Coordinates of C-alpha atoms in Angstrom, one line a residue:
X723 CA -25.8 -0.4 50.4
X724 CA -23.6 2.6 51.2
X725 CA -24.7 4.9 54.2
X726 CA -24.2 7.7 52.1
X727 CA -26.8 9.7 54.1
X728 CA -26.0 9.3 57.4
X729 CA -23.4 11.4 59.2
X730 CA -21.3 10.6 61.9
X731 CA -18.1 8.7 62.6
X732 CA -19.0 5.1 61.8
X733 CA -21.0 6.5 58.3
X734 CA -20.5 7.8 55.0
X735 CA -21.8 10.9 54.4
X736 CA -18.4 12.7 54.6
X737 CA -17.0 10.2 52.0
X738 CA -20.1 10.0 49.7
X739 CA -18.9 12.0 47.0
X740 CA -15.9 9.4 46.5
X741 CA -17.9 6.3 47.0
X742 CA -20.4 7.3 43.9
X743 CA -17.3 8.1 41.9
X744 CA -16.0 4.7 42.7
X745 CA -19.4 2.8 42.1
X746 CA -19.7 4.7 39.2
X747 CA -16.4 3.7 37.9
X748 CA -16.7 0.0 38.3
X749 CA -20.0 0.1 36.7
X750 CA -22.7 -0.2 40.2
X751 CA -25.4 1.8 38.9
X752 CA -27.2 2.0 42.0
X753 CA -26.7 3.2 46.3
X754 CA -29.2 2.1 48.7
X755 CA -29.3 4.2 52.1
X756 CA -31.6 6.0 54.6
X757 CA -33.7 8.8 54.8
X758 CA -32.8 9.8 58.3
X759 CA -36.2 11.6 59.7
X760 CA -32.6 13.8 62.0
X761 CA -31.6 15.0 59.0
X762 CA -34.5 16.0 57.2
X763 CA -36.3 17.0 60.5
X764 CA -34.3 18.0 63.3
X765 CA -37.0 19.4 65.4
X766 CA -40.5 18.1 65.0
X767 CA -42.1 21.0 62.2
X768 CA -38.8 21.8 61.1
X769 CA -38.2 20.8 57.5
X770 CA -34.3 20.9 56.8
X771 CA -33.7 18.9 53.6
X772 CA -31.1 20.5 52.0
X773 CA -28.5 18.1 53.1
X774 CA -30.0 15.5 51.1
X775 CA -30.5 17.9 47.9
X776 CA -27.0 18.2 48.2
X777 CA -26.2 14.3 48.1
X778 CA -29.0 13.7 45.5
X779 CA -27.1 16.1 43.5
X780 CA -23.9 14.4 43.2
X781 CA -26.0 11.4 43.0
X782 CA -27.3 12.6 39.6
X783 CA -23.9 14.2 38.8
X784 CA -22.7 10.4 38.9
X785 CA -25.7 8.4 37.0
X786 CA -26.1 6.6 40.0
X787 CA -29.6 5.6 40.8
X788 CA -30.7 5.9 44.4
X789 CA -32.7 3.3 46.6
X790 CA -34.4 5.5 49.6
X791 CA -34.8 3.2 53.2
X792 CA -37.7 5.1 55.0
X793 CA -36.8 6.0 58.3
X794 CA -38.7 3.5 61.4
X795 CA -37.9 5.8 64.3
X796 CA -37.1 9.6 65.6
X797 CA -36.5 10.8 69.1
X798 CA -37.1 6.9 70.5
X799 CA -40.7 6.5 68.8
X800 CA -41.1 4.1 66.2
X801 CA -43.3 5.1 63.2
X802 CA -46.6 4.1 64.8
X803 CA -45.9 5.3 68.8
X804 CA -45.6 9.2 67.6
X805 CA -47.5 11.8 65.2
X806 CA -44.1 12.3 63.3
X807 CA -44.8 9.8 61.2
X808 CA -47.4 10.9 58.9
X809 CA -45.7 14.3 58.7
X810 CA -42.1 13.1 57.7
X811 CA -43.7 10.7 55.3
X812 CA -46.3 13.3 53.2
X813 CA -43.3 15.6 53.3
X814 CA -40.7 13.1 51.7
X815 CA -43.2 11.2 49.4
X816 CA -44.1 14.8 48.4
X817 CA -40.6 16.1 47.4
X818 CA -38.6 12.7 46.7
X819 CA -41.1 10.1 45.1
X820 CA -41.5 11.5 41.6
X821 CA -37.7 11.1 41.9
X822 CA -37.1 8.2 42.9
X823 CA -38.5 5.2 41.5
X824 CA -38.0 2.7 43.7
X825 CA -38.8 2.9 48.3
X826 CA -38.0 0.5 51.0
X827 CA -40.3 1.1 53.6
X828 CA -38.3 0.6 56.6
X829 CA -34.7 -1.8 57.0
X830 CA -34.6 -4.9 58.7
X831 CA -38.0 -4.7 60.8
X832 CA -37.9 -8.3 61.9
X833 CA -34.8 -7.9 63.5
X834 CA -36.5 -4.5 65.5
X835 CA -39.2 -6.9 66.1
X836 CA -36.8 -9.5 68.0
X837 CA -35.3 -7.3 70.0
X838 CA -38.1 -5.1 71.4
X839 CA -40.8 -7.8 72.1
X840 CA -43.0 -5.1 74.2
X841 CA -43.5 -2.8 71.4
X842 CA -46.1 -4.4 69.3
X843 CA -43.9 -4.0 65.6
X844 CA -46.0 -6.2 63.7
X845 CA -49.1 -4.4 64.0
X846 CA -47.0 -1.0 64.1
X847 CA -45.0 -1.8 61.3
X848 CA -48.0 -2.7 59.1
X849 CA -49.6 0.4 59.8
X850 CA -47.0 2.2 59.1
X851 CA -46.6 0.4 55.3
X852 CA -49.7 0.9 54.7
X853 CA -49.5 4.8 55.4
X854 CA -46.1 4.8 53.3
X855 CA -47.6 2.7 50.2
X856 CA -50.8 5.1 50.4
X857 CA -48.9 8.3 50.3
X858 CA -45.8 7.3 48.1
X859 CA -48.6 6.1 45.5
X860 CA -50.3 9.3 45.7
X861 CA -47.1 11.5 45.3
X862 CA -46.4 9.2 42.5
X863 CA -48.6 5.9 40.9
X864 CA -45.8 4.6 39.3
X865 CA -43.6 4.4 41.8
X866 CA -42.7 1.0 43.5
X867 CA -42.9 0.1 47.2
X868 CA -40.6 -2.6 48.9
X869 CA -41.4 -4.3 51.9
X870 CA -38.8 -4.2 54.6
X871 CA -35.5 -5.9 54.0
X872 CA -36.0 -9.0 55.8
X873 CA -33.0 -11.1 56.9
X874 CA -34.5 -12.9 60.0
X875 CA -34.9 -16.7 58.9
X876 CA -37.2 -17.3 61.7
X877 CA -40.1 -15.0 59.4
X878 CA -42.7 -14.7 61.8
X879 CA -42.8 -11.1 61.0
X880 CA -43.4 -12.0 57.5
X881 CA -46.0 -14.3 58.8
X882 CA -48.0 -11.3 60.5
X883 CA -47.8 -9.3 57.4
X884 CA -49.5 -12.0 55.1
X885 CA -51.7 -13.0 57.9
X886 CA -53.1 -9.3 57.8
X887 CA -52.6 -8.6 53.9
X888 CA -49.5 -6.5 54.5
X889 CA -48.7 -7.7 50.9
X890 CA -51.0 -5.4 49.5
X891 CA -49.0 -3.0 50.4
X892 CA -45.8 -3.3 48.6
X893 CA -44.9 -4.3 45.3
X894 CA -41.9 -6.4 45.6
X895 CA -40.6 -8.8 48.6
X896 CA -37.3 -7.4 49.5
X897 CA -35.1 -10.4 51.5
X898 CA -31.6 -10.3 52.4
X899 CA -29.9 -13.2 54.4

């Protein structure tokens, strides 16, 4: 995981040009960052994705194959408190999925969960996989869905999801400690 795609001091978009060179030179064959909904929609209706073209391009230029993290909020709304959701994901599943073969549907939800208790994130966040899985599968069948990168050990998020048959709607368990 390199933050290739997000800007900003504490991030790697300025850098990401070296950092491919140097994964591609000791072998990595593969960068995992975010599709930040800022980036790719400033303004709600304003579809501005040439600065991920740009990084996709040197992605390509290196052989390096690129994991996309879906974006969970914009503007303070998470994916299932706004309309922006179902826009931002037609638009990318539309333009990226037959691209890319692989989608992580949101990083580290349990941890959003834990610390925002008021905002209902299992249901929301189920919702919201289920709207990704259905329209990255529709831009592209072959394409595989990942369920959020879980890393809390407590798992009740998890619980939730296979409570409700979240796991219908990704096709491999993605868990980091």
């Amino acid at each position: 995981c390199s933050h290739i795609t997000m800007m900003g001091d504490r991030w790697n978009y300025n850098t990401h040009e070296k950092e491919l060179k140097i994964l591609k030179d000791i072998n990595s064959r593969w960068v995992r960052s975010d599709l930040v909904v800022y980036n790719l929609m400033p303004n709600p209706g304003e579809w501005t994705p040439s600065v991920y073209d740009q990084i996709f391009k040197h992605v390509n230029k290196e052989g390096i194959s690129y994991l996309p993290i879906l974006s969970s909020s914009y503007k303070g709304q998470f994916a299932w408190e706004g309309d922006w959701y179902n826009k931002y994901i037609q638009i990318v599943a539309d333009k990226y999925a037959k691209q890319f073969p692989y989608w992580e549907v949101m990083n580290e939800m349990d941890l959003v969960m834990n610390s925002n208790p008021t905002r209902n994130v299992p249901a929301g966040y189920l919702s919201a996989l289920q709207t990704s899985y259905t329209y990255l599968k529709k831009s592209n069948p072959n394409v595989k869905v990942l369920s959020t990168s879980f890393c809390d050990m407590r798992l009740s998020l998890l619980d939730y999801l296979c409570q409700n048959n979240g796991f219908n709607y990704w096709d491999i368990f993605n868990f980091h400690s």
